[in-house]
Amino acid sequence: MRLNVTNLACARGGFALLEGVGFSLSPAQALVLRGPNGCGKTTLLRTVAGLQPALAGEVSCPPESIAYAAHADGLKTTLSVAENLSFWAAVYGTRGIDAALEQMNLRALSGRAAQNLSAGQKRRLGLARLIVTGRPVWVLDEPTVSLDAVSVALFGDVVRAHLAGGGMALIATHIDLGLPEADILDLTPFKATIPHHGSGQFDEAFL
């Protein structure tokens, strides 16, 4: 299985931000998106993940193969760390949370309610959801927000392990995750030159 993006145009507020974007990801491959704030990285990721329609072009990848992680941690605050992960494992039909607890250094916190975690601990728990999804394609929008340097390195290890297992990762980040093998795609050349009026159904809160 591969993720193929062909001649993709995507929009915010009904106006094209990016046009003609194309790339492919194979198993064990990562692609890091670069570009100035507001250039459309989040919009592209949301389009690839199937959260909003494309203006043109095609994303070829089974939707059930993609796990998307953005700024929200997606936690149930009254549940414990272990209960949150068990909930998501049940949603995605996977078994076991031990790997997620271990890889994101959450085992000592497994019984603590999510509402009592620090911002960084909540972020680690939110990212641990990726591991329990069992999905091969990770689409990540600034995944290291609220993480300190140690936790950034920890998450870099998690991404490398995912790739080593045949997974794929599409990442928008300004932080070095220690992925020297990752390809880089600068979105600046794909900036749309002619605005296209869309259906008006796009969410203006996202770039």
Short mmCIF file of C-alpha atoms in Angstrom, two decimals:
data_model
loop_
_atom_site.label_atom_id
_atom_site.label_comp_id
_atom_site.label_asym_id
_atom_site.label_seq_id
_atom_site.Cartn_x
_atom_site.Cartn_y
_atom_site.Cartn_z
CA MET A 1 0.00 0.00 0.00
CA ARG A 2 1.11 3.54 -0.81
CA LEU A 3 -0.19 7.05 -0.20
CA ASN A 4 -0.36 8.86 -3.54
CA VAL A 5 -1.32 12.52 -3.87
CA THR A 6 -1.81 13.73 -7.43
CA ASN A 7 -2.30 17.31 -8.64
CA LEU A 8 -4.08 18.23 -5.40
CA ALA A 9 -5.67 21.64 -4.85
CA CYS A 10 -7.03 22.48 -1.42
CA ALA A 11 -8.79 25.47 0.04
CA ARG A 12 -9.64 27.50 3.10
CA GLY A 13 -12.84 29.50 3.17
CA GLY A 14 -13.62 28.46 -0.40
CA PHE A 15 -10.39 29.92 -1.81
CA ALA A 16 -7.49 27.82 -3.05
CA LEU A 17 -4.34 27.95 -0.96
CA LEU A 18 -2.39 25.23 -2.74
CA GLU A 19 -2.54 23.84 -6.26
CA GLY A 20 -0.78 21.08 -8.11
CA VAL A 21 0.60 19.31 -5.04
CA GLY A 22 1.89 15.84 -5.75
CA PHE A 23 3.89 13.29 -3.79
CA SER A 24 3.86 9.64 -2.79
CA LEU A 25 4.74 7.73 0.34
CA SER A 26 5.83 4.12 0.47
CA PRO A 27 6.12 1.85 3.51
CA ALA A 28 8.94 2.93 5.86
CA GLN A 29 8.98 6.45 4.38
CA ALA A 30 8.39 9.85 6.05
CA LEU A 31 7.72 13.20 4.40
CA VAL A 32 8.08 16.50 6.27
CA LEU A 33 6.15 19.53 5.02
CA ARG A 34 7.85 22.92 5.11
CA GLY A 35 6.66 26.42 4.36
CA PRO A 36 5.79 29.69 6.10
CA ASN A 37 2.89 29.97 8.52
CA GLY A 38 -0.37 30.28 6.62
CA CYS A 39 0.90 28.60 3.47
CA GLY A 40 -1.61 25.75 3.78
CA LYS A 41 0.15 22.93 5.62
CA THR A 42 -2.79 22.23 7.93
CA THR A 43 -5.26 22.50 5.06
CA LEU A 44 -3.24 19.99 3.04
CA LEU A 45 -3.04 17.55 5.96
CA ARG A 46 -6.78 17.79 6.63
CA THR A 47 -7.49 17.19 2.95
CA VAL A 48 -5.19 14.16 2.81
CA ALA A 49 -6.83 12.79 5.97
CA GLY A 50 -10.27 13.13 4.40
CA LEU A 51 -11.52 15.79 6.83
CA GLN A 52 -12.34 18.24 4.05
CA PRO A 53 -12.85 17.88 0.30
CA ALA A 54 -10.22 18.74 -2.27
CA LEU A 55 -10.85 21.38 -4.92
CA ALA A 56 -9.10 19.21 -7.48
CA GLY A 57 -6.79 16.25 -7.72
CA GLU A 58 -6.78 12.94 -5.94
CA VAL A 59 -5.65 11.33 -2.70
CA SER A 60 -5.20 7.62 -3.24
CA CYS A 61 -5.14 5.74 0.05
CA PRO A 62 -7.83 3.82 1.93
CA PRO A 63 -9.30 6.22 4.54
CA GLU A 64 -9.26 3.45 7.13
CA SER A 65 -5.46 3.35 6.78
CA ILE A 66 -4.94 6.93 8.00
CA ALA A 67 -4.56 8.17 11.58
CA TYR A 68 -4.66 11.97 11.96
CA ALA A 69 -3.26 13.93 14.91
CA ALA A 70 -3.52 17.70 15.20
CA HIS A 71 -3.33 20.13 18.11
CA ALA A 72 -6.23 18.69 20.11
CA ASP A 73 -5.32 15.79 22.37
CA GLY A 74 -8.76 14.16 22.16
CA LEU A 75 -8.85 13.03 25.76
CA LYS A 76 -11.70 12.15 28.10
CA THR A 77 -10.55 14.08 31.14
CA THR A 78 -12.31 11.98 33.79
CA LEU A 79 -10.79 8.74 32.49
CA SER A 80 -7.35 7.54 33.45
CA VAL A 81 -4.45 7.33 31.04
CA ALA A 82 -5.00 3.59 30.62
CA GLU A 83 -8.76 4.01 30.23
CA ASN A 84 -8.28 6.65 27.52
CA LEU A 85 -6.00 4.37 25.54
CA SER A 86 -8.30 1.39 26.05
CA PHE A 87 -11.20 3.47 24.75
CA TRP A 88 -9.32 4.36 21.56
CA ALA A 89 -8.10 0.79 21.12
CA ALA A 90 -11.73 -0.34 21.24
CA VAL A 91 -12.74 2.33 18.72
CA TYR A 92 -10.09 1.17 16.25
CA GLY A 93 -10.59 -2.51 16.98
CA THR A 94 -7.04 -3.13 18.16
CA ARG A 95 -5.77 -5.05 21.15
CA GLY A 96 -3.57 -3.98 24.01
CA ILE A 97 -2.19 -0.66 25.17
CA ASP A 98 1.09 -1.82 26.67
CA ALA A 99 3.20 -0.72 23.71
CA ALA A 100 1.67 2.76 23.75
CA LEU A 101 2.22 3.14 27.50
CA GLU A 102 5.82 1.99 27.18
CA GLN A 103 6.82 3.93 24.07
CA MET A 104 5.37 7.24 25.28
CA ASN A 105 6.67 6.78 28.85
CA LEU A 106 3.20 6.72 30.37
CA ARG A 107 3.26 3.50 32.37
CA ALA A 108 3.85 5.26 35.72
CA LEU A 109 0.89 7.52 34.94
CA SER A 110 -1.48 4.81 33.72
CA GLY A 111 -3.85 5.16 36.67
CA ARG A 112 -3.91 8.96 36.75
CA ALA A 113 -6.95 10.85 35.45
CA ALA A 114 -6.22 12.79 32.29
CA GLN A 115 -7.49 16.00 33.91
CA ASN A 116 -4.62 15.77 36.42
CA LEU A 117 -1.87 15.53 33.81
CA SER A 118 0.45 18.37 32.84
CA ALA A 119 0.19 19.85 29.34
CA GLY A 120 3.16 17.80 28.20
CA GLN A 121 1.79 14.59 29.70
CA LYS A 122 -1.56 15.18 28.01
CA ARG A 123 0.23 15.66 24.73
CA ARG A 124 2.14 12.41 25.15
CA LEU A 125 -1.13 10.63 25.88
CA GLY A 126 -2.77 12.21 22.85
CA LEU A 127 0.10 11.03 20.65
CA ALA A 128 0.00 7.56 22.21
CA ARG A 129 -3.38 7.18 20.52
CA LEU A 130 -1.53 6.88 17.22
CA ILE A 131 0.11 3.69 18.41
CA VAL A 132 -3.15 2.00 19.40
CA THR A 133 -4.89 2.83 16.11
CA GLY A 134 -2.89 0.19 14.29
CA ARG A 135 -3.09 2.35 11.16
CA PRO A 136 -0.09 2.49 8.82
CA VAL A 137 -0.32 6.12 7.66
CA TRP A 138 0.21 8.83 10.28
CA VAL A 139 -0.77 12.37 9.26
CA LEU A 140 0.66 14.72 11.88
CA ASP A 141 0.14 18.47 12.30
CA GLU A 142 2.77 20.00 14.63
CA PRO A 143 2.71 16.90 16.85
CA THR A 144 5.30 18.16 19.35
CA VAL A 145 3.34 21.16 20.67
CA SER A 146 3.72 21.33 24.50
CA LEU A 147 6.50 18.74 24.54
CA ASP A 148 9.88 19.36 26.13
CA ALA A 149 13.12 18.30 24.44
CA VAL A 150 13.15 14.87 26.12
CA SER A 151 9.60 14.12 25.01
CA VAL A 152 10.31 15.38 21.48
CA ALA A 153 13.16 12.87 21.28
CA LEU A 154 10.85 10.19 22.68
CA PHE A 155 8.26 10.88 20.01
CA GLY A 156 10.97 10.86 17.35
CA ASP A 157 11.81 7.33 18.50
CA VAL A 158 8.14 6.38 18.21
CA VAL A 159 7.95 7.67 14.63
CA ARG A 160 11.14 5.82 13.69
CA ALA A 161 9.74 2.60 15.17
CA HIS A 162 6.55 3.13 13.17
CA LEU A 163 8.56 3.53 9.98
CA ALA A 164 10.74 0.54 10.80
CA GLY A 165 7.57 -1.53 11.04
CA GLY A 166 6.53 -0.51 7.53
CA GLY A 167 4.44 2.52 8.48
CA MET A 168 4.36 5.91 6.79
CA ALA A 169 4.31 9.45 8.20
CA LEU A 170 3.32 12.79 6.69
CA ILE A 171 4.35 15.52 9.11
CA ALA A 172 4.10 19.30 9.32
CA THR A 173 6.59 20.44 11.93
CA HIS A 174 9.15 23.15 12.64
CA ILE A 175 10.93 20.85 15.11
CA ASP A 176 13.72 18.44 14.25
CA LEU A 177 12.37 14.98 15.11
CA GLY A 178 15.66 13.30 14.35
CA LEU A 179 14.49 11.71 11.10
CA PRO A 180 17.47 12.19 8.77
CA GLU A 181 15.95 9.73 6.31
CA ALA A 182 12.78 11.82 5.90
CA ASP A 183 12.15 13.61 2.63
CA ILE A 184 11.28 17.33 2.68
CA LEU A 185 8.52 18.97 0.65
CA ASP A 186 8.49 22.78 0.55
CA LEU A 187 4.93 23.90 -0.18
CA THR A 188 5.94 27.42 -1.26
CA PRO A 189 6.05 26.57 -5.00
CA PHE A 190 2.50 25.20 -4.80
CA LYS A 191 0.91 28.43 -3.60
CA ALA A 192 -2.27 29.03 -5.56
CA THR A 193 -2.04 31.92 -7.99
CA ILE A 194 -5.71 32.23 -8.91
CA PRO A 195 -8.40 32.08 -6.19
CA HIS A 196 -11.11 29.50 -6.84
CA HIS A 197 -14.54 29.98 -5.30
CA GLY A 198 -15.62 26.78 -3.67
CA SER A 199 -18.87 25.61 -2.20
CA GLY A 200 -18.48 27.71 0.94
CA GLN A 201 -18.29 24.58 3.07
CA PHE A 202 -14.65 24.93 4.03
CA ASP A 203 -13.67 25.77 7.56
CA GLU A 204 -11.94 29.17 7.75
CA ALA A 205 -10.44 28.34 11.14
CA PHE A 206 -7.83 26.12 9.52
CA LEU A 207 -4.92 26.99 7.28
#
